[in-house]
Amino acid sequence: MASLDDPGEVREGFLCPLCLKDLQSFYQLQSHYEEEHSGEDRDVKGQIKSLVQKARKAKNRLLKREGDDRAESGTQGYESFSYGGVDPYMWEPQELGAVRSHLSDFKKHRAARIDHYVVEVNKLIIRLEKLTAFDRTNTESAKIRAIEKSVVPWVNDQDVPFCPDCGNKFSIRNRRHHCRLCGSIMCKKCMELISLPLANKLTSASKDSLSTHTSPSQSPNSVHGSRRASISSVSSVSSVLDEKDDDRIRCCTHCKDTLLKREQQIDEKEHTPDIVKLYEKLRLCMEKVDQKAPEYIRMAASLNAGETTYNLEHANDLRVEVQKVYELIDALSKKILTLDLKQDPPPHPNTLRLQRMIRYSATLFVQEKLLGLMSLPTKEQFEELKKKRKQEVERKKILERRAALESQRRLEERHSDLVSHATNGEVVSLRGGPAPLRKAEGWLPLSGGQGQIEDSDPLLQQIHNITSFIRQAKAAGRMDEVRTLQENLRQLQDEYDQQQTEKAIELSRRQAEEEDLQREQLQMLREREREREREQFQAASLHTRTRSLDFREIRPFQLEPGREPRDHLAHALDLGCSPAQSSAAPKTPSPSSALEPIRVWSGPPALDQEFFPQSTTSQHNEVPSLNPFDEEDLSSPAAEGTASRPAAEPSLGPPACVLKEYNPFEEEEEEEAVAGNPFTSPDSPAPSPFDEEDGHPHQRPSGPPVPGNPFEEAPCTNPFEVDSESGQEGEEPIEEELLLQQIDNIKAYIFDAKQCGRLDEVEVLTENLRELKHTLAKQKGGAD
Amino acid sequence: MNVVFAVKQYISKMIEDSGPGMKVLLMDKETTGIVSMVYTQSEILQKEVYLFERIDSQNREIMKHLKAICFLRPTKENVDYLIQELRRPKYSIYFIYFSNVISKSDVKSLAEADEQEVVAEVQEFYGDYIAVNPHLFSLNILGCCQGRNWDPVQLSRATQGLTALLLSLKKCPMIRYQLSSETAKRLAECVKQVITKEYELFEFRRTEVPPLLLILDRCDDAITPLLNQWTYQAMVHELLGINNNRIDLSRVPGISKDLREVVLSAENDEFYANNMYLNFAEIGSNIKNLMEDFQKKKPKEQQKLESIADMKAFVENYPQFKKMSGTVSKHVTVVGELSRLVSERNLLEVSEVEQELACQNDHSSALQNVKRLLQNPKVTEFDAARLVMLYALHYERHSSNSLPGLMMDLRNKGVSEKYRKLVSTVVEYGGKRVRGSDLFSPKDAVAITKQFLKGLKGVENVYTQHQPFLYETLDHLIKGKLKENLYPYLGPSTLRDSRCSYDLYYLPQDIIVFIIGGATYEEALTVYNLNRTTPGVRIVLGGTTVHNTKSFLEEVLASGLHSRSKESSQVTSRLASRR
């Protein structure tokens, strides 16, 4: 990494990531960026964007581990992050399981069967058509018979002495009848008749599908016309002539059955019940809602935020439209519900159930979607909103400017102070060399520059980016993109506003407390330093044995890359904040003075006043501990010492923590950079990281038992006691007692184990004991 | 490896493939359960499925404007019903899905019945098991064995269920089974047979490490299903009984009408999903929080939505509010009933002794405690019997076993004959004679140390000390230490050979464990935790059913082992005489 970056050419300050121009303040850089580069190629911005996104992702992952949600607090114990295993709910997405289709097989078998059936039906219908193709009334019966016989060969009378259906013997009285469709013989009782209208229906419905079968000579139209005539003219005659049923066609039961089945099929095909018609309308409406509602919600949200992207009237129109569709859905589903209710034979219960279910699902749909529709501001409200928004933007700008000025002043004021604090001999001896080396480590000027802008206030940065994107998208006429961006922008601005207010409140409060805090913390930090040294020693000795300690050590490692840029960023910001300082800082060979204060100043300029107590104290803090980084650099700059690194981390913890504390302005950025640090906790003013840990056992992975920390497992001795949070400071003495007890217990166990000669146990127990004693010592130290 | 998701995907695919329009879902008794575990009514309504019908119901109306999606098990009856249905179709078009392999001849007879060409799809979708949790499935078979052998009907059902599971997860596993159990071996062989026969189906993308199917027998650990439970899901099942996610609360005193039966599904109940594995104390505090949240959202009576803004806020929150109120009242009722039962049945004390019986080896103190509890009038006959069962299982061969004395106590307490007989039956079912491994005393130095250290911390929850035997088995399996002489591989040497090349390094990653005779929710929790704590390992647990103590005892009873109770009573009398 170092080879990529010549230390001599490191530039710091508010550098524009695109043209590397140094701009004096963050605000200026912002405006510069917007003015100069907003129209420029998107690639760079894409890069920035992706950087931000990456950081966000990392942040989210880390935050998730901390799990502040109460609902989740219970499951934290199993949190996958700390263990490496995965919750079955989170198992990677899987594809659809195996399937096997039998459709082709099925179709093959069906075809074999169906073909036969279909051919039969078609044959019947063709014959039927032939039989009805001529004018029956005006034709002599002999001629009719001849035609009928030509359609299908009749079975010989002599061959059939009995009726095949009922078994009666044919005689003069019981005469034979021929089926006109298949030619078979039956008695009169077994004979069926097909009326002409039915025949007509069957043939006309089939004529499309049968067009290949019907002979071209038969024009369906003529058939139709002639039949019409026959119906009207013959009806009277047929009633008189019983034997000669001209308007009907004789056939056997089998043929009639087949034809009736066919008729049923035709009926079903043609008939659409009311419910289907209504239902189709209903679905159409639902689709419409699915299209329009999101669009409206976007508009309404934007308008309610006082933005002027959308036209209020247009939104109102859309609202009315959507509401109308909802009303229609409601009405349609109601209609479906009450369909056929008053019919005399009441509909089948299943029909009613279907209607109820459709109504229910429509109600669900409306409930879910309609209630999500927010209302629009009235015209007057909208004007007000717009004004308010403008004012807010103005205020923001002013605040920012003021903050920038303030910070510069403070910076200068404090600088002398700082130097006087850092007079410890060891620090002086460490000066020289390391600073540039440190700077050269692990980052590129370009990415650093980008990071700097991002880090100095990612929100603002993002807002500006998006504004320019919107402009571009508008120019390009991509309205949907504009919409998404707008939404994005709105959210960002909201968040920013919130931060602003928080910052203002914090500012006033902190200023009052500043002096006291400074003194107090100096004292505290000195003591903590001593403890930390002890802890480091312990940690090293336990390194390989206990899993929990492994975690502690590994996490800082993972975070290392994330932390590095912060430090560098600090350099950069330092330059930007105070031009005077910027020239001085690089020249100062002291690693601590170059590193520490800067790290602290990396917050927004306005807050540097608050940082100062910290910066001084943290410096003190570093001094006796022989900042391991510096040491490392001095002794073996190339060695990424695995042993000293973890030990070093804790000492880097407090500054980060402090930053987080005092920097509401940059909340987001801080989280990105720091949130992963296991030692930071957002809610107490800079205590030792280890105390912090004891105070909030629920924030730690509670999985593998930590031998040195027996308290953490305490909360489930009795399932009926609702365990209180053991995080209160006031509980410390009790814990101490517990500790003492535990130590005594373990001593007894060791004795026992020695007696029995179980040496491996003795070892484990001794380890345990050591941990406990250490924790006790720490507790006492913390309590003092 | 998520079984809930696997089934859900099948169902969504069916519904999607049938296109738009009103639909009816035609199912049989079992598939109704399978679908209801993964979908709620409102969820499925949104997919235009408005009616749910049973294929065997006679009272179905002709509704030609509906499309029918048939999801059926490929049983003989179902095929017959379907043939009848197709002869006289009631719906316009049929999409037929079988939950398992269907024979060619059945397909043919169906095809021949479809004269009106209403069938548009015939497929096998292997959702042939009840998906309880992402890592837990059940086949809802109660009483799978007769004596020490499979009931042949249930064997085939279990085989179908397991092969369907493998197919739905697209796993073609190596198989290991518990040597001491004949049923385990039998099932393993049957599964293998299906895999060999339907080899085309089981051709999936080869993974570097082949998945593993481990088949175990409940007999090996009869302790776990006899214990009282304190984590939410397990406790609800133990005390109230969960049946396909449904809980019958009708026996709860003063229950309101709409809470007679409630559904606890992690799929759509966030509170349940977050709390199902927490212990009772934690649930208590979480319920309190839930109530508080609810109170906050609830518009106060005296406040009365005065301004329009109030109204608006209320209306906007309403769906959420409504949903929440359902959740709140449901869980408050369930937890309230649990704690009522706990105090009524003196379960805290009972459970403590149970845990002592299951986890510790102090005979005299255990005996004393059991005796003391048997005198306690608050302890129900059910709990008394199970204490004695635990005692009988643990100290079966103890030199100073005093089971006859305890049996006398049971009789004096007025415990019914049925339960007293069950004591010996349980010993017959899961006693030392049938166990393949040692359930009670720690096996090796590591385990001893672990147990000792556990004792040291002294802060452990006394009610949840017990760790199912399954934990150890799986732990060994994951670490590649599961002994092959106790849990051999099944299969021809070819499979073994292919494995041999990396035998030493074969650490399975995707594991399916199946317990013949039923799993328990305690074991499900164990598997859940193993999943979360072991990187790269995914374990799915299944059983012929999911037991609580009651259903377990029914299973034991159904196994028909009580016929031998004479013999075992002889054993006890012999033991008594030895004293």
Short mmCIF file of C-alpha atoms in Angstrom, two decimals, chain B residues 148 178 180-181 218-223 357 360-361 363 389-401 403 423-443 469 486 561 564 567-568 571 575 578:
data_model
loop_
_atom_site.label_atom_id
_atom_site.label_comp_id
_atom_site.label_asym_id
_atom_site.label_seq_id
_atom_site.Cartn_x
_atom_site.Cartn_y
_atom_site.Cartn_z
CA ARG B 148 -39.83 -53.40 17.65
CA GLN B 178 -28.42 -46.32 14.32
CA SER B 180 -28.97 -50.82 17.58
CA SER B 181 -32.34 -50.16 15.99
CA ARG B 218 -36.52 -42.70 19.74
CA CYS B 219 -35.77 -45.76 21.88
CA ASP B 220 -32.26 -44.49 22.31
CA ASP B 221 -33.41 -41.46 24.23
CA ALA B 222 -36.70 -41.92 26.00
CA ILE B 223 -35.75 -39.26 28.51
CA LEU B 357 -33.20 -37.29 37.38
CA GLN B 360 -27.35 -35.97 37.68
CA ASN B 361 -26.25 -39.21 39.17
CA HIS B 363 -29.42 -41.70 43.47
CA MET B 389 -40.71 -43.27 34.69
CA LEU B 390 -37.65 -41.06 34.64
CA TYR B 391 -36.46 -42.68 37.81
CA ALA B 392 -37.06 -46.13 36.40
CA LEU B 393 -35.16 -45.31 33.22
CA HIS B 394 -32.20 -43.78 34.96
CA TYR B 395 -31.75 -46.11 37.87
CA GLU B 396 -32.93 -49.23 36.08
CA ARG B 397 -29.89 -51.20 37.06
CA HIS B 398 -28.90 -49.25 40.13
CA SER B 399 -27.93 -51.50 43.00
CA SER B 400 -30.37 -49.91 45.40
CA ASN B 401 -33.19 -49.43 42.92
CA LEU B 403 -38.86 -48.81 41.94
CA VAL B 423 -43.91 -47.15 33.79
CA SER B 424 -42.77 -50.62 32.96
CA THR B 425 -43.74 -50.20 29.33
CA VAL B 426 -41.57 -47.13 29.03
CA VAL B 427 -38.66 -49.02 30.52
CA GLU B 428 -39.35 -51.76 28.05
CA TYR B 429 -39.41 -49.18 25.26
CA GLY B 430 -36.32 -47.19 26.12
CA GLY B 431 -34.54 -49.11 28.83
CA LYS B 432 -30.92 -50.06 28.96
CA ARG B 433 -31.50 -53.29 27.12
CA VAL B 434 -32.51 -51.52 23.92
CA ARG B 435 -30.33 -48.46 24.10
CA GLY B 436 -27.40 -48.46 21.76
CA SER B 437 -25.48 -45.93 23.77
CA ASP B 438 -25.18 -44.77 27.30
CA LEU B 439 -27.65 -42.06 27.99
CA PHE B 440 -26.73 -41.04 31.46
CA SER B 441 -23.13 -41.34 32.54
CA PRO B 442 -20.68 -39.12 30.69
CA LYS B 443 -18.69 -41.01 28.13
CA PHE B 469 -28.80 -36.89 23.64
CA LEU B 486 -22.61 -47.58 16.23
CA LEU B 561 -44.82 -53.36 24.10
CA ARG B 564 -44.33 -57.84 27.63
CA GLU B 567 -41.88 -59.96 31.91
CA SER B 568 -40.68 -56.59 33.01
CA VAL B 571 -37.77 -58.03 36.43
CA LEU B 575 -35.04 -56.49 41.67
CA ARG B 578 -32.74 -58.63 45.55
#
